[in-house]
Tab-separated table of C-alpha atoms in Angstrom:
chain	number	residue	atom	x	y	z
A	1	UNK	CA	332.285	60.064	161.055
A	2	UNK	CA	331.226	56.706	162.484
A	3	UNK	CA	328.603	55.217	160.160
A	4	UNK	CA	325.822	52.871	161.197
A	5	UNK	CA	326.377	49.381	159.845
A	6	UNK	CA	323.732	48.428	157.290
A	7	UNK	CA	321.637	45.261	157.270
A	8	UNK	CA	319.695	44.141	154.213
A	9	UNK	CA	316.311	42.662	155.043
A	10	UNK	CA	314.026	40.863	152.608
A	11	UNK	CA	310.268	40.208	152.794
A	12	UNK	CA	309.110	37.159	154.741
A	13	UNK	CA	307.455	36.028	151.489
A	14	UNK	CA	310.853	35.572	149.835
A	15	UNK	CA	311.614	32.618	152.143
A	16	UNK	CA	310.213	29.094	151.885
A	17	UNK	CA	309.271	27.088	154.952
A	18	UNK	CA	308.945	23.331	155.244
A	19	UNK	CA	309.028	20.935	158.173
A	20	UNK	CA	311.221	18.134	159.465
A	21	UNK	CA	311.296	15.609	162.326
A	22	UNK	CA	310.613	16.904	165.863
A	23	UNK	CA	313.531	18.145	168.007
A	24	UNK	CA	312.729	16.784	171.433
A	25	UNK	CA	313.571	19.171	174.280
A	26	UNK	CA	316.189	17.690	176.611
A	27	UNK	CA	314.455	18.985	179.741
A	28	UNK	CA	310.806	18.880	180.697
A	29	UNK	CA	311.024	21.530	183.429
A	30	UNK	CA	313.133	24.523	184.458
A	31	UNK	CA	314.345	22.547	187.507
A	32	UNK	CA	315.518	19.688	185.216
A	33	UNK	CA	317.288	22.201	182.996
A	34	UNK	CA	319.169	23.833	185.892
A	35	UNK	CA	320.101	20.386	187.280
A	36	UNK	CA	321.495	19.291	183.886
A	37	UNK	CA	323.373	22.607	183.659
A	38	UNK	CA	325.022	21.894	187.027
A	39	UNK	CA	326.039	18.359	186.010
A	40	UNK	CA	327.548	19.661	182.764
A	41	UNK	CA	329.349	22.492	184.622
A	42	UNK	CA	331.088	19.999	186.907
A	43	UNK	CA	332.312	18.070	183.841
A	44	UNK	CA	333.067	20.892	181.380
A	45	UNK	CA	333.134	24.235	183.195
A	46	UNK	CA	331.242	27.350	182.099
A	47	UNK	CA	328.550	26.763	179.493
A	48	UNK	CA	328.857	28.921	176.379
A	49	UNK	CA	325.803	29.309	174.220
A	50	UNK	CA	325.174	31.202	171.009
A	51	UNK	CA	321.918	32.347	169.436
A	52	UNK	CA	321.075	33.869	166.067
A	53	UNK	CA	318.933	36.893	165.246
A	54	UNK	CA	317.439	36.246	161.796
A	55	UNK	CA	315.713	39.295	160.333
A	56	UNK	CA	313.001	39.576	157.718
A	57	UNK	CA	310.646	42.441	156.931
A	58	UNK	CA	306.918	42.918	156.582
A	59	UNK	CA	305.296	46.300	155.813
A	60	UNK	CA	308.790	47.879	155.908
A	61	UNK	CA	309.279	46.977	159.578
A	62	UNK	CA	311.941	44.496	160.787
A	63	UNK	CA	310.744	41.154	162.196
A	64	UNK	CA	312.769	38.497	164.043
A	65	UNK	CA	312.374	34.750	163.544
A	66	UNK	CA	311.550	33.001	166.828
A	67	UNK	CA	310.882	29.343	167.555
A	68	UNK	CA	307.767	28.765	169.643
A	69	UNK	CA	307.501	25.688	171.870
A	70	UNK	CA	303.967	24.859	172.973
A	71	UNK	CA	301.642	27.830	173.147
A	72	UNK	CA	303.704	30.484	174.864
A	73	UNK	CA	307.461	29.974	175.216
A	74	UNK	CA	309.592	31.553	172.464
A	75	UNK	CA	313.312	31.218	171.882
A	76	UNK	CA	315.968	32.289	169.406
A	77	UNK	CA	317.505	29.512	167.284
A	78	UNK	CA	320.857	28.448	168.732
A	79	UNK	CA	322.206	26.423	171.619
A	80	UNK	CA	325.154	25.231	173.628
A	81	UNK	CA	328.648	25.024	172.154
A	82	UNK	CA	330.780	21.921	172.519
A	83	UNK	CA	333.811	22.439	174.797
A	84	UNK	CA	336.387	24.459	172.818
A	85	UNK	CA	334.124	24.936	169.784
A	86	UNK	CA	334.439	28.185	167.801
A	87	UNK	CA	331.416	30.447	168.367
A	88	UNK	CA	330.729	31.157	164.703
A	89	UNK	CA	331.098	27.526	163.593
A	90	UNK	CA	329.038	26.381	166.566
A	91	UNK	CA	326.259	28.837	165.767
A	92	UNK	CA	326.163	27.622	162.138
A	93	UNK	CA	325.907	24.024	163.384
A	94	UNK	CA	323.072	24.943	165.757
A	95	UNK	CA	321.189	26.971	163.132
A	96	UNK	CA	321.370	24.041	160.721
A	97	UNK	CA	320.195	21.641	163.421
A	98	UNK	CA	317.185	23.869	164.196
A	99	UNK	CA	316.288	25.328	160.792
A	100	UNK	CA	317.971	23.544	157.878
A	101	UNK	CA	316.667	20.670	155.798
A	102	UNK	CA	318.460	17.351	156.279
A	103	UNK	CA	319.502	17.383	152.632
A	104	UNK	CA	322.954	18.936	152.296
A	105	UNK	CA	322.083	20.776	149.054
A	106	UNK	CA	319.383	22.803	150.830
A	107	UNK	CA	321.610	24.247	153.588
A	108	UNK	CA	321.073	27.993	154.057
A	109	UNK	CA	324.081	30.236	153.535
A	110	UNK	CA	324.570	31.203	157.199
A	111	UNK	CA	326.448	34.508	157.267
A	112	UNK	CA	327.133	35.249	160.907
A	113	UNK	CA	327.483	38.981	161.507
A	114	UNK	CA	327.880	41.280	164.474
A	115	UNK	CA	327.662	40.193	168.093
A	116	UNK	CA	324.815	42.298	169.492
A	117	UNK	CA	324.696	41.208	173.135
A	118	UNK	CA	326.324	39.037	175.786
A	119	UNK	CA	324.391	37.689	178.777
A	120	UNK	CA	325.839	36.101	181.916
A	121	UNK	CA	324.350	33.566	184.311
A	122	UNK	CA	326.100	33.990	187.690
A	123	UNK	CA	324.428	31.009	189.418
A	124	UNK	CA	322.444	27.891	188.588
A	125	UNK	CA	319.318	30.029	188.446
A	126	UNK	CA	317.134	31.468	185.695
A	127	UNK	CA	318.359	35.081	186.155
A	128	UNK	CA	320.835	36.351	183.558
A	129	UNK	CA	322.488	39.792	183.331
A	130	UNK	CA	324.001	41.800	180.451
A	131	UNK	CA	327.294	42.017	182.440
A	132	UNK	CA	329.148	39.686	184.752
A	133	UNK	CA	328.026	40.934	188.189
A	134	UNK	CA	330.763	42.192	190.549
A	135	UNK	CA	332.202	39.539	192.883
A	136	UNK	CA	331.194	36.720	190.509
A	137	UNK	CA	334.460	35.079	189.502
A	138	UNK	CA	332.966	31.844	188.167
A	139	UNK	CA	329.887	32.553	186.050
A	140	UNK	CA	327.953	29.444	185.031
A	141	UNK	CA	326.986	30.491	181.525
A	142	UNK	CA	327.887	33.065	178.901
A	143	UNK	CA	325.368	33.482	176.084
A	144	UNK	CA	326.151	35.533	172.986
A	145	UNK	CA	323.617	36.809	170.440
A	146	UNK	CA	324.727	37.278	166.833
A	147	UNK	CA	323.069	38.924	163.895
A	148	UNK	CA	322.658	36.455	161.004
A	149	UNK	CA	322.619	38.098	157.569
A	150	UNK	CA	320.114	36.114	155.497
A	151	UNK	CA	320.406	35.806	151.737
A	152	UNK	CA	317.496	36.967	149.624
A	153	UNK	CA	316.010	33.478	149.298
A	154	UNK	CA	316.373	30.476	151.611
A	155	UNK	CA	314.580	27.255	152.494
A	156	UNK	CA	313.985	26.627	156.188
A	157	UNK	CA	312.861	23.285	157.637
A	158	UNK	CA	311.137	23.715	160.992
A	159	UNK	CA	310.992	20.802	163.481
A	160	UNK	CA	307.410	19.456	163.659
A	161	UNK	CA	307.074	20.188	167.396
A	162	UNK	CA	308.022	23.866	166.979
A	163	UNK	CA	306.455	26.831	165.240
A	164	UNK	CA	308.537	29.492	163.503
A	165	UNK	CA	307.173	33.005	164.051
A	166	UNK	CA	308.182	36.329	162.501
A	167	UNK	CA	307.716	38.798	165.351
A	168	UNK	CA	307.889	42.560	164.689
A	169	UNK	CA	310.240	44.717	166.754
A	170	UNK	CA	307.275	46.765	168.034
A	171	UNK	CA	305.789	43.568	169.522
A	172	UNK	CA	309.047	42.650	171.306
A	173	UNK	CA	309.786	46.132	172.641
A	174	UNK	CA	308.952	46.639	176.321
A	175	UNK	CA	307.325	43.179	176.449
A	176	UNK	CA	309.422	41.364	179.046
A	177	UNK	CA	306.315	39.521	180.339
A	178	UNK	CA	305.855	37.661	177.060
A	179	UNK	CA	309.417	37.371	175.702
A	180	UNK	CA	311.713	37.605	178.743
A	181	UNK	CA	314.631	40.007	179.339
A	182	UNK	CA	316.929	38.688	176.583
A	183	UNK	CA	314.517	38.802	173.629
A	184	UNK	CA	312.484	41.856	174.675
A	185	UNK	CA	315.522	44.172	174.536
A	186	UNK	CA	316.703	43.069	171.079
A	187	UNK	CA	315.025	46.163	169.506
A	188	UNK	CA	317.361	48.424	171.539
A	189	UNK	CA	320.392	46.354	170.506
A	190	UNK	CA	319.423	46.545	166.829
A	191	UNK	CA	318.614	50.264	166.890
A	192	UNK	CA	322.172	51.219	165.915
A	193	UNK	CA	321.825	49.435	162.546
A	194	UNK	CA	320.443	50.956	159.423
A	195	UNK	CA	317.972	48.568	157.794
A	196	UNK	CA	317.859	48.425	154.022
A	197	UNK	CA	314.409	47.040	153.421
A	198	UNK	CA	314.703	45.381	150.055
A	199	UNK	CA	311.339	44.761	148.498
A	200	UNK	CA	311.828	42.093	145.868
A	201	UNK	CA	308.378	42.725	144.410
A	202	UNK	CA	310.115	45.566	142.575
A	203	UNK	CA	312.592	43.042	141.152
A	204	UNK	CA	309.710	40.881	140.018
A	205	UNK	CA	308.153	43.839	138.231
A	206	UNK	CA	311.408	44.580	136.465
A	207	UNK	CA	311.400	41.030	135.123
A	208	UNK	CA	307.982	41.457	133.464
B	1	UNK	CA	335.546	34.979	163.753
B	2	UNK	CA	333.818	38.237	164.729
B	3	UNK	CA	335.626	39.706	167.720
B	4	UNK	CA	334.044	41.898	170.390
B	5	UNK	CA	335.307	45.473	170.186
B	6	UNK	CA	337.374	46.414	173.236
B	7	UNK	CA	336.905	49.477	175.427
B	8	UNK	CA	339.566	50.629	177.864
B	9	UNK	CA	338.128	51.918	181.129
B	10	UNK	CA	340.093	53.715	183.849
B	11	UNK	CA	339.289	54.184	187.530
B	12	UNK	CA	337.049	57.106	188.502
B	13	UNK	CA	339.950	58.286	190.691
B	14	UNK	CA	342.089	58.960	187.618
B	15	UNK	CA	339.790	61.853	186.615
B	16	UNK	CA	339.658	65.323	188.161
B	17	UNK	CA	336.387	67.164	188.682
B	18	UNK	CA	335.887	70.894	189.107
B	19	UNK	CA	332.917	73.167	188.617
B	20	UNK	CA	331.841	76.002	186.351
B	21	UNK	CA	328.907	78.404	185.901
B	22	UNK	CA	325.385	76.948	185.956
B	23	UNK	CA	323.789	75.748	182.705
B	24	UNK	CA	320.228	76.925	182.995
B	25	UNK	CA	317.669	74.467	181.625
B	26	UNK	CA	315.731	75.981	178.724
B	27	UNK	CA	312.428	74.504	179.881
B	28	UNK	CA	310.899	74.400	183.318
B	29	UNK	CA	308.366	71.649	182.565
B	30	UNK	CA	307.809	68.720	180.220
B	31	UNK	CA	304.904	70.633	178.601
B	32	UNK	CA	307.229	73.613	177.924
B	33	UNK	CA	309.807	71.273	176.428
B	34	UNK	CA	307.335	69.635	174.051
B	35	UNK	CA	305.957	73.055	173.047
B	36	UNK	CA	309.479	74.343	172.262
B	37	UNK	CA	310.153	71.119	170.306
B	38	UNK	CA	307.053	71.786	168.190
B	39	UNK	CA	308.054	75.400	167.476
B	40	UNK	CA	311.558	74.291	166.459
B	41	UNK	CA	310.152	71.493	164.285
B	42	UNK	CA	308.052	73.964	162.296
B	43	UNK	CA	311.193	76.040	161.675
B	44	UNK	CA	313.868	73.383	161.212
B	45	UNK	CA	312.250	69.964	160.706
B	46	UNK	CA	313.174	66.819	162.641
B	47	UNK	CA	315.269	67.389	165.736
B	48	UNK	CA	318.498	65.368	165.825
B	49	UNK	CA	320.133	64.935	169.183
B	50	UNK	CA	323.298	63.139	170.250
B	51	UNK	CA	324.372	61.912	173.668
B	52	UNK	CA	327.632	60.482	174.984
B	53	UNK	CA	328.232	57.405	177.116
B	54	UNK	CA	331.355	58.111	179.178
B	55	UNK	CA	332.662	55.054	180.996
B	56	UNK	CA	334.824	54.755	184.088
B	57	UNK	CA	335.359	51.821	186.424
B	58	UNK	CA	335.119	51.183	190.137
B	59	UNK	CA	335.760	47.776	191.734
B	60	UNK	CA	336.313	46.348	188.216
B	61	UNK	CA	332.731	47.135	187.184
B	62	UNK	CA	331.859	49.674	184.451
B	63	UNK	CA	330.130	52.907	185.541
B	64	UNK	CA	328.505	55.568	183.337
B	65	UNK	CA	328.761	59.312	183.949
B	66	UNK	CA	325.325	60.896	184.293
B	67	UNK	CA	324.329	64.493	184.972
B	68	UNK	CA	321.743	64.840	187.731
B	69	UNK	CA	319.351	67.807	187.748
B	70	UNK	CA	317.657	68.440	191.078
B	71	UNK	CA	317.256	65.372	193.238
B	72	UNK	CA	316.016	62.754	190.823
B	73	UNK	CA	316.253	63.401	187.079
B	74	UNK	CA	319.382	62.025	185.367
B	75	UNK	CA	320.534	62.561	181.795
B	76	UNK	CA	323.447	61.712	179.550
B	77	UNK	CA	325.662	64.628	178.476
B	78	UNK	CA	324.728	65.771	174.964
B	79	UNK	CA	322.011	67.752	173.256
B	80	UNK	CA	320.455	68.988	170.066
B	81	UNK	CA	322.449	69.417	166.870
B	82	UNK	CA	322.278	72.595	164.824
B	83	UNK	CA	320.550	72.105	161.440
B	84	UNK	CA	322.990	70.273	159.153
B	85	UNK	CA	325.640	69.829	161.861
B	86	UNK	CA	327.801	66.673	161.744
B	87	UNK	CA	326.856	64.259	164.551
B	88	UNK	CA	330.393	63.661	165.787
B	89	UNK	CA	331.391	67.347	165.754
B	90	UNK	CA	328.069	68.286	167.334
B	91	UNK	CA	328.526	65.746	170.112
B	92	UNK	CA	332.037	67.094	170.842
B	93	UNK	CA	330.600	70.615	171.025
B	94	UNK	CA	327.846	69.491	173.399
B	95	UNK	CA	330.220	67.485	175.612
B	96	UNK	CA	332.499	70.520	175.933
B	97	UNK	CA	329.542	72.755	176.745
B	98	UNK	CA	328.407	70.375	179.503
B	99	UNK	CA	331.670	69.005	180.878
B	100	UNK	CA	334.740	70.968	179.758
B	101	UNK	CA	336.439	73.860	181.499
B	102	UNK	CA	336.131	77.250	179.779
B	103	UNK	CA	339.900	77.397	179.338
B	104	UNK	CA	340.832	76.016	175.928
B	105	UNK	CA	343.968	74.227	177.230
B	106	UNK	CA	341.877	72.033	179.529
B	107	UNK	CA	339.575	70.583	176.847
B	108	UNK	CA	339.206	66.819	177.154
B	109	UNK	CA	340.297	64.731	174.193
B	110	UNK	CA	336.814	63.639	173.096
B	111	UNK	CA	337.183	60.434	171.093
B	112	UNK	CA	333.735	59.582	169.802
B	113	UNK	CA	333.378	55.848	169.216
B	114	UNK	CA	330.617	53.453	168.253
B	115	UNK	CA	326.964	54.380	167.920
B	116	UNK	CA	325.223	52.104	170.435
B	117	UNK	CA	321.563	53.054	170.001
B	118	UNK	CA	319.115	55.192	168.050
B	119	UNK	CA	315.797	56.324	169.533
B	120	UNK	CA	312.864	57.851	167.660
B	121	UNK	CA	310.148	60.226	168.834
B	122	UNK	CA	307.115	59.737	166.536
B	123	UNK	CA	305.012	62.578	168.020
B	124	UNK	CA	305.392	65.629	170.239
B	125	UNK	CA	305.106	63.364	173.263
B	126	UNK	CA	307.538	61.939	175.800
B	127	UNK	CA	307.459	58.372	174.389
B	128	UNK	CA	310.455	57.326	172.322
B	129	UNK	CA	311.096	53.974	170.584
B	130	UNK	CA	314.270	52.144	169.482
B	131	UNK	CA	312.844	51.997	165.907
B	132	UNK	CA	310.756	54.319	163.802
B	133	UNK	CA	307.237	52.891	164.302
B	134	UNK	CA	305.414	51.665	161.175
B	135	UNK	CA	303.222	54.289	159.487
B	136	UNK	CA	305.282	57.156	160.966
B	137	UNK	CA	306.719	58.964	157.968
B	138	UNK	CA	307.651	62.187	159.787
B	139	UNK	CA	309.271	61.428	163.132
B	140	UNK	CA	309.834	64.471	165.312
B	141	UNK	CA	313.196	63.523	166.801
B	142	UNK	CA	316.038	61.093	166.237
B	143	UNK	CA	318.426	60.651	169.166
B	144	UNK	CA	321.694	58.778	168.812
B	145	UNK	CA	323.863	57.500	171.663
B	146	UNK	CA	327.616	57.225	171.124
B	147	UNK	CA	330.312	55.615	173.185
B	148	UNK	CA	332.983	58.168	174.157
B	149	UNK	CA	336.434	56.662	174.678
B	150	UNK	CA	337.996	58.614	177.558
B	151	UNK	CA	341.732	59.075	177.887
B	152	UNK	CA	343.417	57.881	181.052
B	153	UNK	CA	343.344	61.314	182.706
B	154	UNK	CA	340.976	64.217	182.088
B	155	UNK	CA	339.680	67.314	183.832
B	156	UNK	CA	335.900	67.786	183.847
B	157	UNK	CA	334.143	71.013	184.850
B	158	UNK	CA	330.591	70.367	186.006
B	159	UNK	CA	327.967	73.166	185.838
B	160	UNK	CA	327.152	74.335	189.396
B	161	UNK	CA	323.461	73.451	189.095
B	162	UNK	CA	324.186	69.857	188.106
B	163	UNK	CA	325.785	66.885	189.823
B	164	UNK	CA	327.955	64.398	187.943
B	165	UNK	CA	327.359	60.803	189.059
B	166	UNK	CA	329.203	57.587	188.194
B	167	UNK	CA	326.420	54.995	188.101
B	168	UNK	CA	327.278	51.269	187.892
B	169	UNK	CA	325.703	49.134	185.155
B	170	UNK	CA	324.070	46.925	187.796
B	171	UNK	CA	322.205	49.985	189.141
B	172	UNK	CA	320.939	50.986	185.677
B	173	UNK	CA	319.897	47.491	184.592
B	174	UNK	CA	316.166	46.790	184.788
B	175	UNK	CA	315.609	50.171	186.507
B	176	UNK	CA	313.295	51.971	184.081
B	177	UNK	CA	311.451	53.613	186.999
B	178	UNK	CA	314.522	55.582	188.080
B	179	UNK	CA	316.423	56.092	184.789
B	180	UNK	CA	313.806	55.843	182.022
B	181	UNK	CA	313.792	53.556	178.955
B	182	UNK	CA	316.825	55.087	177.190
B	183	UNK	CA	319.356	54.984	180.042
B	184	UNK	CA	318.126	51.803	181.772
B	185	UNK	CA	318.858	49.639	178.704
B	186	UNK	CA	322.411	50.925	178.144
B	187	UNK	CA	323.830	47.816	179.934
B	188	UNK	CA	322.290	45.584	177.222
B	189	UNK	CA	323.709	47.827	174.464
B	190	UNK	CA	327.187	47.743	176.019
B	191	UNK	CA	327.155	43.985	176.664
B	192	UNK	CA	328.733	43.229	173.277
B	193	UNK	CA	331.917	45.127	174.236
B	194	UNK	CA	334.850	43.674	176.044
B	195	UNK	CA	335.956	45.998	178.834
B	196	UNK	CA	339.646	46.290	179.551
B	197	UNK	CA	339.648	47.520	183.127
B	198	UNK	CA	342.943	49.325	183.402
B	199	UNK	CA	343.950	49.870	186.980
B	200	UNK	CA	346.497	52.679	187.020
B	201	UNK	CA	347.456	51.957	190.626
B	202	UNK	CA	349.754	49.346	189.080
B	203	UNK	CA	351.426	52.097	187.020
B	204	UNK	CA	351.916	54.190	190.159
B	205	UNK	CA	353.653	51.285	191.866
B	206	UNK	CA	356.004	50.866	188.925
B	207	UNK	CA	357.066	54.504	189.315
B	208	UNK	CA	358.173	54.013	192.941
């Protein structure tokens, strides 16, 4: 019998959120971003990026932490690996850069779990696919999404120019218009997991 | 380092396809189907169904085997479990009923692998979701999709009233109109796997 892997999720209220200095976006437009991607490709070859799915719960339903830039655009925390960098170590570095306090004694315990999806960019264009399309021998980017198993309590420091949102799976599902193809199909990719919704209010009661 | 699980896929041409007696559909309309679901629910509680994702390759691109009924409707091989039946054993039984010859010495070696998705039906309606929606305490159906690892050579017997199609991932992707929400997002669910495309033409050459 193949069992579903289990994921413990804790209430949003068990985490503490502060802020830190702004993380300025490197590109001011999609065209700039694709141009920088091309320059980097000529120097370093295929871009590899990694992103983390951080889960919390509210009302016994899983929510994902997303970073919002401006009023509409949302992204997962993560980013581009350095040439040759290990995916897991690189994702920890990126998560700390986006969400950890500068103080080294407040670093979250990043436990990188299962890879849940891989997306490919065949050309210097915005379109990505969940497979490398046939006849594409030199994809321009490979992006991998990993589940991040959060501890029961953590402190997150959010860059001042970004907002951190906890978005429920039912809001992401079938909402490609708002969240794009990568984020809107995360509910399907997570559906194989069994969520243990741990409600630490019970723990608090036990302490009384 | 978390590695991607590997899946061996073999060319479509390495499998043999025959036919067998028709499998008559139990319902002739969606309304009939939902009515039968309701009757069964009152007797047996939540319906649990299991479906298999059988992969082959063509032109080094993964394809999924789908059963086509009439000219348009496609489904994965699988079906409803008996009350209390083990999911893996039940899926093997259903795969044999849909795709195996009647002769017991021609039964494929069904190796049931990873669960790739779970879908929930909250009401006696066609809509399903990749999570149990909040406030639904008594879902009416839970459907689980499993990867089936095919051996290099197998004989499949297809019911005369159905067609077996090998559909490439690029045809399924973003094609909810043709394949529905469950099948059209299989490419995203499979994207975490690494496909070893084994081309047995090389083996044939070695035998010469």
